[in-house]
Amino acid sequence: MSPPILYISRLLPDPVMAAARQQFQLFNEPRDIAPSWETFKAGLREADAAICTLTDRVDTALLAEPTRLKILANYAVGYNNIDLAAATAKGIVITNTPDVLTDSTADLTWALILAVARRVAEGDAYVRAGAWPGWAPTQMLGTDVSGKVLGIVGMGRIGQAVARRAAGFNMRICYSSRTPHTPGQGSSQWDQRALPDLLREADFVTLHVPLTPETHHLIGARQLALMKPTAFLINTSRGPVVDEGALVDALLRRRLAGAGLDVFEQEPVFHPSLRDLRQVVLLPHLGSATLATRVRMGMICLENIAAVCSGRPAPNQVSRTQA
């Protein structure tokens, strides 16, 4: 019996590609750039299973095409790029990669917190430009992190992982979430707050919510106006959670001290004014970008595909109630 046909929309790390070639018949060899619309459509039409990424939009029109596809494994935790209702109606199983990128994304969140507070990117550019005249008492003074209030919007796996790391900085945690959460052993106190109260109270606000119609522009002009002028906004969730124009306006008017952004509204495009704001650290969507994490994400996709193609339930199937 021939192995199932697998379409992979983007080149994945070598160990994942090796396992995919061993287990399946590849529709084609993926490239390290986004596929053309025609290639993507053909892959979903002709393959038994597919791995797509967060940049691949799988909408109602695309899913209306005839297909033999049994499973679409999303190479991400979030799945806002997929019309879940349309896929379910078509009988296509949708899976994601939960848990595996929690620590890498939490680590990167802390990299951004420290970078914006201590002006790391500015300092690096200053030294590289050959402009540094030597140490001075008032040179590039930043903001303390230790002892401050960390506001976490969205207290799922990643939000909790960020909170646990704050214990080492003796920070008080306030969080906004639908459900209450108890800190683990050794963690500082976690206080649940309504979002407006959290924004008024926190010195650092970090976002960890999925992108849904309810969270689109969750942080806009009205919410930013509630924040302290000395506060920093960190986003490693999804770009459209923040109204980018409103954020730029707040930064330009110095109603906010700075921001650390790993995601943007229209990736890879971002608001042009962000480039010139020295109090902002910009990263190219690196949240899960460690080799071990990206390999594990791919292996989870393959495990889900192998299960469905052999008639078993997918370990990480996304249900319509989660959307």
mmCIF file of C-alpha atoms in Angstrom:
data_model
loop_
_atom_site.group_PDB
_atom_site.id
_atom_site.type_symbol
_atom_site.label_atom_id
_atom_site.label_comp_id
_atom_site.label_asym_id
_atom_site.label_seq_id
_atom_site.Cartn_x
_atom_site.Cartn_y
_atom_site.Cartn_z
ATOM 1 C CA MET A 1 0.000 0.000 0.000
ATOM 2 C CA SER A 2 1.342 3.427 -0.914
ATOM 3 C CA PRO A 3 2.006 5.803 1.988
ATOM 4 C CA PRO A 4 -0.371 8.747 2.408
ATOM 5 C CA ILE A 5 0.421 11.880 0.413
ATOM 6 C CA LEU A 6 1.550 14.749 2.625
ATOM 7 C CA TYR A 7 1.687 18.403 1.609
ATOM 8 C CA ILE A 8 3.954 20.691 3.678
ATOM 9 C CA SER A 9 3.548 24.377 2.884
ATOM 10 C CA ARG A 10 6.938 25.560 4.199
ATOM 11 C CA LEU A 11 10.318 23.947 4.712
ATOM 12 C CA LEU A 12 10.571 22.659 8.289
ATOM 13 C CA PRO A 13 13.712 21.819 10.311
ATOM 14 C CA ASP A 14 15.810 18.929 8.966
ATOM 15 C CA PRO A 15 14.777 16.281 11.553
ATOM 16 C CA VAL A 16 11.104 16.951 10.775
ATOM 17 C CA MET A 17 11.642 16.767 7.025
ATOM 18 C CA ALA A 18 13.590 13.511 7.389
ATOM 19 C CA ALA A 19 10.778 11.942 9.432
ATOM 20 C CA ALA A 20 8.158 13.210 6.969
ATOM 21 C CA ARG A 21 9.984 11.719 3.975
ATOM 22 C CA GLN A 22 10.333 8.406 5.805
ATOM 23 C CA GLN A 23 6.670 8.113 6.765
ATOM 24 C CA PHE A 24 4.847 9.751 3.876
ATOM 25 C CA GLN A 25 4.938 10.498 0.184
ATOM 26 C CA LEU A 26 5.530 14.222 -0.174
ATOM 27 C CA PHE A 27 3.294 16.114 -2.582
ATOM 28 C CA ASN A 28 6.335 18.237 -3.440
ATOM 29 C CA GLU A 29 9.502 19.455 -1.763
ATOM 30 C CA PRO A 30 8.637 22.513 0.318
ATOM 31 C CA ARG A 31 10.669 25.691 0.063
ATOM 32 C CA ASP A 32 11.759 28.191 2.705
ATOM 33 C CA ILE A 33 9.366 30.806 1.311
ATOM 34 C CA ALA A 34 5.590 31.006 1.284
ATOM 35 C CA PRO A 35 4.019 28.909 -1.482
ATOM 36 C CA SER A 36 2.100 30.492 -4.324
ATOM 37 C CA TRP A 37 -1.676 30.453 -4.006
ATOM 38 C CA GLU A 38 -1.933 27.866 -6.788
ATOM 39 C CA THR A 39 0.621 25.553 -5.174
ATOM 40 C CA PHE A 40 -1.076 25.840 -1.799
ATOM 41 C CA LYS A 41 -4.497 25.139 -3.293
ATOM 42 C CA ALA A 42 -3.168 22.155 -5.247
ATOM 43 C CA GLY A 43 -1.517 20.726 -2.138
ATOM 44 C CA LEU A 44 -4.738 20.863 -0.137
ATOM 45 C CA ARG A 45 -6.676 19.394 -3.064
ATOM 46 C CA GLU A 46 -4.375 16.461 -3.879
ATOM 47 C CA ALA A 47 -2.867 15.438 -0.535
ATOM 48 C CA ASP A 48 -4.298 13.164 2.142
ATOM 49 C CA ALA A 49 -2.808 15.340 4.865
ATOM 50 C CA ALA A 50 -1.189 18.756 5.083
ATOM 51 C CA ILE A 51 0.959 20.813 7.421
ATOM 52 C CA CYS A 52 0.293 24.542 7.189
ATOM 53 C CA THR A 53 1.766 27.477 9.048
ATOM 54 C CA LEU A 54 0.275 30.538 10.702
ATOM 55 C CA THR A 55 0.924 32.581 7.537
ATOM 56 C CA ASP A 56 -1.250 30.251 5.418
ATOM 57 C CA ARG A 57 -4.834 31.465 5.240
ATOM 58 C CA VAL A 58 -7.304 28.588 4.926
ATOM 59 C CA ASP A 59 -10.664 30.238 4.350
ATOM 60 C CA THR A 60 -14.137 29.208 3.245
ATOM 61 C CA ALA A 61 -13.417 29.778 -0.444
ATOM 62 C CA LEU A 62 -10.350 27.566 -0.337
ATOM 63 C CA LEU A 63 -12.128 24.823 1.585
ATOM 64 C CA ALA A 64 -14.995 24.867 -0.922
ATOM 65 C CA GLU A 65 -12.617 23.260 -3.441
ATOM 66 C CA PRO A 66 -12.882 19.462 -3.921
ATOM 67 C CA THR A 67 -10.331 17.720 -1.709
ATOM 68 C CA ARG A 68 -9.202 14.324 -0.427
ATOM 69 C CA LEU A 69 -7.708 16.004 2.635
ATOM 70 C CA LYS A 70 -8.349 14.220 5.936
ATOM 71 C CA ILE A 71 -6.285 16.368 8.299
ATOM 72 C CA LEU A 72 -4.776 19.832 8.342
ATOM 73 C CA ALA A 73 -2.057 20.075 10.986
ATOM 74 C CA ASN A 74 -1.385 23.688 11.927
ATOM 75 C CA TYR A 75 2.268 24.311 12.771
ATOM 76 C CA ALA A 76 1.344 26.639 15.645
ATOM 77 C CA VAL A 77 -0.681 26.805 18.827
ATOM 78 C CA GLY A 78 -3.080 29.429 17.499
ATOM 79 C CA TYR A 79 -5.305 28.584 14.537
ATOM 80 C CA ASN A 80 -6.925 31.897 13.653
ATOM 81 C CA ASN A 81 -5.571 31.379 10.116
ATOM 82 C CA ILE A 82 -8.063 28.534 9.561
ATOM 83 C CA ASP A 83 -11.835 28.716 9.143
ATOM 84 C CA LEU A 84 -12.572 26.017 11.685
ATOM 85 C CA ALA A 85 -16.300 25.795 10.982
ATOM 86 C CA ALA A 86 -15.752 25.342 7.249
ATOM 87 C CA ALA A 87 -13.099 22.693 7.810
ATOM 88 C CA THR A 88 -15.288 20.793 10.253
ATOM 89 C CA ALA A 89 -18.200 20.882 7.806
ATOM 90 C CA LYS A 90 -15.860 19.407 5.201
ATOM 91 C CA GLY A 91 -14.886 16.583 7.574
ATOM 92 C CA ILE A 92 -11.279 17.782 7.856
ATOM 93 C CA VAL A 93 -9.592 17.305 11.219
ATOM 94 C CA ILE A 94 -7.693 20.385 12.423
ATOM 95 C CA THR A 95 -4.849 20.014 14.919
ATOM 96 C CA ASN A 96 -2.404 22.373 16.596
ATOM 97 C CA THR A 97 0.791 22.141 18.682
ATOM 98 C CA PRO A 98 -0.079 23.019 22.296
ATOM 99 C CA ASP A 99 2.313 22.943 25.276
ATOM 100 C CA VAL A 100 5.520 22.551 23.302
ATOM 101 C CA LEU A 101 6.235 26.248 22.716
ATOM 102 C CA THR A 102 5.188 27.497 26.162
ATOM 103 C CA ASP A 103 8.675 27.876 27.596
ATOM 104 C CA SER A 104 10.333 29.273 24.484
ATOM 105 C CA THR A 105 7.647 31.956 24.138
ATOM 106 C CA ALA A 106 7.762 32.792 27.843
ATOM 107 C CA ASP A 107 11.551 33.104 27.629
ATOM 108 C CA LEU A 108 11.270 35.476 24.667
ATOM 109 C CA THR A 109 8.691 37.546 26.531
ATOM 110 C CA TRP A 110 11.242 38.061 29.271
ATOM 111 C CA ALA A 111 13.910 38.897 26.713
ATOM 112 C CA LEU A 112 11.663 41.721 25.489
ATOM 113 C CA ILE A 113 10.815 42.917 29.004
ATOM 114 C CA LEU A 114 14.495 43.219 29.883
ATOM 115 C CA ALA A 115 15.445 44.633 26.490
ATOM 116 C CA VAL A 116 12.981 47.524 26.632
ATOM 117 C CA ALA A 117 13.562 48.262 30.315
ATOM 118 C CA ARG A 118 17.359 48.283 30.075
ATOM 119 C CA ARG A 119 17.606 49.708 26.526
ATOM 120 C CA VAL A 120 19.533 46.681 25.267
ATOM 121 C CA ALA A 121 18.909 47.212 21.541
ATOM 122 C CA GLU A 122 19.812 50.897 21.805
ATOM 123 C CA GLY A 123 23.008 50.089 23.646
ATOM 124 C CA ASP A 124 24.020 47.453 21.125
ATOM 125 C CA ALA A 125 23.477 49.860 18.218
ATOM 126 C CA TYR A 126 25.395 52.610 20.072
ATOM 127 C CA VAL A 127 28.450 50.425 20.578
ATOM 128 C CA ARG A 128 28.388 48.984 17.045
ATOM 129 C CA ALA A 129 28.194 52.476 15.554
ATOM 130 C CA GLY A 130 31.466 53.387 17.259
ATOM 131 C CA ALA A 131 29.764 56.263 19.071
ATOM 132 C CA TRP A 132 30.379 55.111 22.651
ATOM 133 C CA PRO A 133 32.855 57.438 24.388
ATOM 134 C CA GLY A 134 33.096 55.293 27.511
ATOM 135 C CA TRP A 135 31.189 54.888 30.779
ATOM 136 C CA ALA A 136 29.313 57.846 32.235
ATOM 137 C CA PRO A 137 27.032 58.129 35.303
ATOM 138 C CA THR A 138 24.006 59.349 33.339
ATOM 139 C CA GLN A 139 24.477 57.307 30.189
ATOM 140 C CA MET A 140 21.451 55.402 28.795
ATOM 141 C CA LEU A 141 19.610 55.157 32.086
ATOM 142 C CA GLY A 142 16.882 52.540 31.967
ATOM 143 C CA THR A 143 14.079 51.243 34.174
ATOM 144 C CA ASP A 144 14.256 48.727 37.016
ATOM 145 C CA VAL A 145 12.406 45.453 36.502
ATOM 146 C CA SER A 146 12.853 43.968 39.970
ATOM 147 C CA GLY A 147 10.104 44.818 42.403
ATOM 148 C CA LYS A 148 7.742 46.206 39.772
ATOM 149 C CA VAL A 149 4.165 45.136 38.898
ATOM 150 C CA LEU A 150 3.792 42.773 35.955
ATOM 151 C CA GLY A 151 0.369 42.738 34.308
ATOM 152 C CA ILE A 152 -0.426 39.591 32.324
ATOM 153 C CA VAL A 153 -3.354 39.684 29.919
ATOM 154 C CA GLY A 154 -4.349 36.065 29.288
ATOM 155 C CA MET A 155 -3.349 33.534 31.925
ATOM 156 C CA GLY A 156 -3.117 30.352 29.872
ATOM 157 C CA ARG A 157 -0.030 28.144 29.713
ATOM 158 C CA ILE A 158 2.255 30.879 28.398
ATOM 159 C CA GLY A 159 0.915 33.581 30.690
ATOM 160 C CA GLN A 160 1.456 31.351 33.717
ATOM 161 C CA ALA A 161 4.969 30.473 32.556
ATOM 162 C CA VAL A 162 5.766 34.192 32.288
ATOM 163 C CA ALA A 163 4.365 34.724 35.796
ATOM 164 C CA ARG A 164 6.485 31.945 37.281
ATOM 165 C CA ARG A 165 9.631 33.537 35.867
ATOM 166 C CA ALA A 166 8.694 36.845 37.538
ATOM 167 C CA ALA A 167 9.310 35.342 40.974
ATOM 168 C CA GLY A 168 13.049 35.689 40.401
ATOM 169 C CA PHE A 169 12.543 39.425 39.931
ATOM 170 C CA ASN A 170 10.426 39.808 43.069
ATOM 171 C CA MET A 171 7.575 41.179 40.980
ATOM 172 C CA ARG A 172 3.944 41.346 41.972
ATOM 173 C CA ILE A 173 1.637 39.766 39.406
ATOM 174 C CA CYS A 174 -1.757 41.049 38.393
ATOM 175 C CA TYR A 175 -3.559 39.215 35.630
ATOM 176 C CA SER A 176 -6.676 39.416 33.517
ATOM 177 C CA SER A 177 -8.348 36.089 32.782
ATOM 178 C CA ARG A 178 -11.789 34.520 32.657
ATOM 179 C CA THR A 179 -10.823 32.044 35.365
ATOM 180 C CA PRO A 180 -8.804 32.459 38.589
ATOM 181 C CA HIS A 181 -5.349 30.867 38.861
ATOM 182 C CA THR A 182 -3.233 29.931 41.852
ATOM 183 C CA PRO A 183 0.520 30.558 41.799
ATOM 184 C CA GLY A 184 2.783 27.551 42.010
ATOM 185 C CA GLN A 185 5.221 26.919 44.838
ATOM 186 C CA GLY A 186 7.887 29.606 45.000
ATOM 187 C CA SER A 187 5.895 32.053 42.869
ATOM 188 C CA SER A 188 4.905 35.487 44.043
ATOM 189 C CA GLN A 189 1.271 36.456 44.632
ATOM 190 C CA TRP A 190 -1.047 36.517 41.612
ATOM 191 C CA ASP A 191 -3.939 38.978 41.811
ATOM 192 C CA GLN A 192 -6.818 38.748 39.347
ATOM 193 C CA ARG A 193 -7.912 42.087 37.915
ATOM 194 C CA ALA A 194 -10.373 43.426 35.383
ATOM 195 C CA LEU A 195 -8.451 44.569 32.312
ATOM 196 C CA PRO A 196 -8.878 48.333 32.945
ATOM 197 C CA ASP A 197 -7.609 47.953 36.523
ATOM 198 C CA LEU A 198 -4.648 45.873 35.358
ATOM 199 C CA LEU A 199 -3.681 48.495 32.789
ATOM 200 C CA ARG A 200 -3.761 51.270 35.404
ATOM 201 C CA GLU A 201 -1.700 49.272 37.900
ATOM 202 C CA ALA A 202 1.010 47.490 35.919
ATOM 203 C CA ASP A 203 4.506 48.726 35.123
ATOM 204 C CA PHE A 204 4.836 46.101 32.389
ATOM 205 C CA VAL A 205 1.826 44.741 30.471
ATOM 206 C CA THR A 206 2.383 41.534 28.513
ATOM 207 C CA LEU A 207 -0.209 39.981 26.180
ATOM 208 C CA HIS A 208 -0.884 36.240 25.950
ATOM 209 C CA VAL A 209 -4.345 35.848 24.437
ATOM 210 C CA PRO A 210 -5.367 34.035 21.239
ATOM 211 C CA LEU A 211 -6.574 36.096 18.307
ATOM 212 C CA THR A 212 -10.364 35.928 18.155
ATOM 213 C CA PRO A 213 -13.041 38.446 17.156
ATOM 214 C CA GLU A 214 -13.234 39.389 20.846
ATOM 215 C CA THR A 215 -9.485 40.021 21.223
ATOM 216 C CA HIS A 216 -8.960 41.888 17.936
ATOM 217 C CA HIS A 217 -7.685 45.349 18.996
ATOM 218 C CA LEU A 218 -8.149 44.356 22.620
ATOM 219 C CA ILE A 219 -5.497 46.999 23.294
ATOM 220 C CA GLY A 220 -6.488 50.209 21.518
ATOM 221 C CA ALA A 221 -6.360 53.943 22.187
ATOM 222 C CA ARG A 222 -8.772 53.768 25.127
ATOM 223 C CA GLN A 223 -6.845 50.964 26.829
ATOM 224 C CA LEU A 224 -3.434 52.544 26.191
ATOM 225 C CA ALA A 225 -4.671 55.786 27.764
ATOM 226 C CA LEU A 226 -5.225 53.886 31.017
ATOM 227 C CA MET A 227 -1.589 52.789 31.257
ATOM 228 C CA LYS A 228 1.061 54.676 33.215
ATOM 229 C CA PRO A 229 3.290 56.927 31.113
ATOM 230 C CA THR A 230 6.191 54.981 32.635
ATOM 231 C CA ALA A 231 4.769 51.587 31.603
ATOM 232 C CA PHE A 232 5.849 49.231 28.813
ATOM 233 C CA LEU A 233 3.696 47.052 26.532
ATOM 234 C CA ILE A 234 4.953 43.624 25.448
ATOM 235 C CA ASN A 235 3.264 41.540 22.737
ATOM 236 C CA THR A 236 4.303 37.982 21.868
ATOM 237 C CA SER A 237 0.764 36.756 21.138
ATOM 238 C CA ARG A 238 -0.745 37.931 17.833
ATOM 239 C CA GLY A 239 -0.250 41.302 16.167
ATOM 240 C CA PRO A 240 -3.912 42.309 15.657
ATOM 241 C CA VAL A 241 -4.524 42.067 19.416
ATOM 242 C CA VAL A 242 -2.982 45.576 19.464
ATOM 243 C CA ASP A 243 -4.175 48.550 17.426
ATOM 244 C CA GLU A 244 -0.756 49.361 15.981
ATOM 245 C CA GLY A 245 -1.691 52.894 14.947
ATOM 246 C CA ALA A 246 -2.954 53.690 18.429
ATOM 247 C CA LEU A 247 0.209 52.259 19.954
ATOM 248 C CA VAL A 248 2.414 54.407 17.715
ATOM 249 C CA ASP A 249 0.380 57.484 18.632
ATOM 250 C CA ALA A 250 0.770 56.744 22.362
ATOM 251 C CA LEU A 251 4.527 56.255 21.959
ATOM 252 C CA LEU A 252 4.986 59.403 19.896
ATOM 253 C CA ARG A 253 3.067 61.430 22.476
ATOM 254 C CA ARG A 254 5.101 59.770 25.255
ATOM 255 C CA ARG A 255 1.973 58.494 26.934
ATOM 256 C CA LEU A 256 3.827 55.178 27.144
ATOM 257 C CA ALA A 257 7.476 54.535 27.984
ATOM 258 C CA GLY A 258 8.096 51.863 25.377
ATOM 259 C CA ALA A 259 7.107 48.558 23.804
ATOM 260 C CA GLY A 260 8.553 45.176 22.896
ATOM 261 C CA LEU A 261 6.884 43.639 19.848
ATOM 262 C CA ASP A 262 7.435 40.181 18.387
ATOM 263 C CA VAL A 263 4.259 40.312 16.281
ATOM 264 C CA PHE A 264 2.545 42.886 14.062
ATOM 265 C CA GLU A 265 -0.869 43.552 12.562
ATOM 266 C CA GLN A 266 0.085 42.930 8.914
ATOM 267 C CA GLU A 267 3.219 40.772 9.061
ATOM 268 C CA PRO A 268 5.800 41.204 7.699
ATOM 269 C CA VAL A 269 4.658 44.819 7.205
ATOM 270 C CA PHE A 270 4.550 47.026 10.291
ATOM 271 C CA HIS A 271 3.703 50.658 11.019
ATOM 272 C CA PRO A 272 6.515 52.734 9.466
ATOM 273 C CA SER A 273 6.890 54.967 12.523
ATOM 274 C CA LEU A 274 7.896 52.011 14.684
ATOM 275 C CA ARG A 275 11.228 51.827 12.867
ATOM 276 C CA ASP A 276 12.273 55.239 14.191
ATOM 277 C CA LEU A 277 11.148 54.815 17.803
ATOM 278 C CA ARG A 278 14.205 53.982 19.878
ATOM 279 C CA GLN A 279 12.063 53.004 22.879
ATOM 280 C CA VAL A 280 10.626 50.075 20.905
ATOM 281 C CA VAL A 281 12.270 46.679 20.368
ATOM 282 C CA LEU A 282 11.119 44.909 17.190
ATOM 283 C CA LEU A 283 11.556 41.184 16.573
ATOM 284 C CA PRO A 284 10.582 39.057 13.525
ATOM 285 C CA HIS A 285 8.052 36.736 15.225
ATOM 286 C CA LEU A 286 10.611 34.672 17.153
ATOM 287 C CA GLY A 287 8.341 33.421 19.945
ATOM 288 C CA SER A 288 8.841 29.703 19.307
ATOM 289 C CA ALA A 289 12.086 30.080 17.359
ATOM 290 C CA THR A 290 14.400 27.641 19.064
ATOM 291 C CA LEU A 291 15.569 24.561 17.197
ATOM 292 C CA ALA A 292 14.267 22.132 19.805
ATOM 293 C CA THR A 293 10.831 23.794 19.901
ATOM 294 C CA ARG A 294 10.416 24.019 16.140
ATOM 295 C CA VAL A 295 11.455 20.369 15.719
ATOM 296 C CA ARG A 296 9.012 19.249 18.388
ATOM 297 C CA MET A 297 6.216 21.274 16.765
ATOM 298 C CA GLY A 298 6.836 19.458 13.492
ATOM 299 C CA MET A 299 6.936 16.062 15.157
ATOM 300 C CA ILE A 300 3.602 16.770 16.857
ATOM 301 C CA CYS A 301 2.130 17.598 13.439
ATOM 302 C CA LEU A 302 3.415 14.293 12.065
ATOM 303 C CA GLU A 303 2.078 12.370 15.071
ATOM 304 C CA ASN A 304 -1.386 13.840 14.535
ATOM 305 C CA ILE A 305 -1.261 13.079 10.811
ATOM 306 C CA ALA A 306 -0.106 9.495 11.372
ATOM 307 C CA ALA A 307 -2.968 8.935 13.803
ATOM 308 C CA VAL A 308 -5.683 10.262 11.487
ATOM 309 C CA CYS A 309 -4.324 8.472 8.415
ATOM 310 C CA SER A 310 -4.389 5.190 10.323
ATOM 311 C CA GLY A 311 -7.948 5.711 11.540
ATOM 312 C CA ARG A 312 -7.118 6.827 15.092
ATOM 313 C CA PRO A 313 -8.153 10.059 16.852
ATOM 314 C CA ALA A 314 -5.694 12.935 16.571
ATOM 315 C CA PRO A 315 -4.016 13.664 19.936
ATOM 316 C CA ASN A 316 -4.261 17.417 19.431
ATOM 317 C CA GLN A 317 -7.504 17.921 17.554
ATOM 318 C CA VAL A 318 -8.981 21.424 17.821
ATOM 319 C CA SER A 319 -12.719 21.440 18.473
ATOM 320 C CA ARG A 320 -15.154 24.056 17.228
ATOM 321 C CA THR A 321 -15.910 24.986 20.843
ATOM 322 C CA GLN A 322 -12.319 26.180 21.223
ATOM 323 C CA ALA A 323 -12.620 28.667 18.389
#
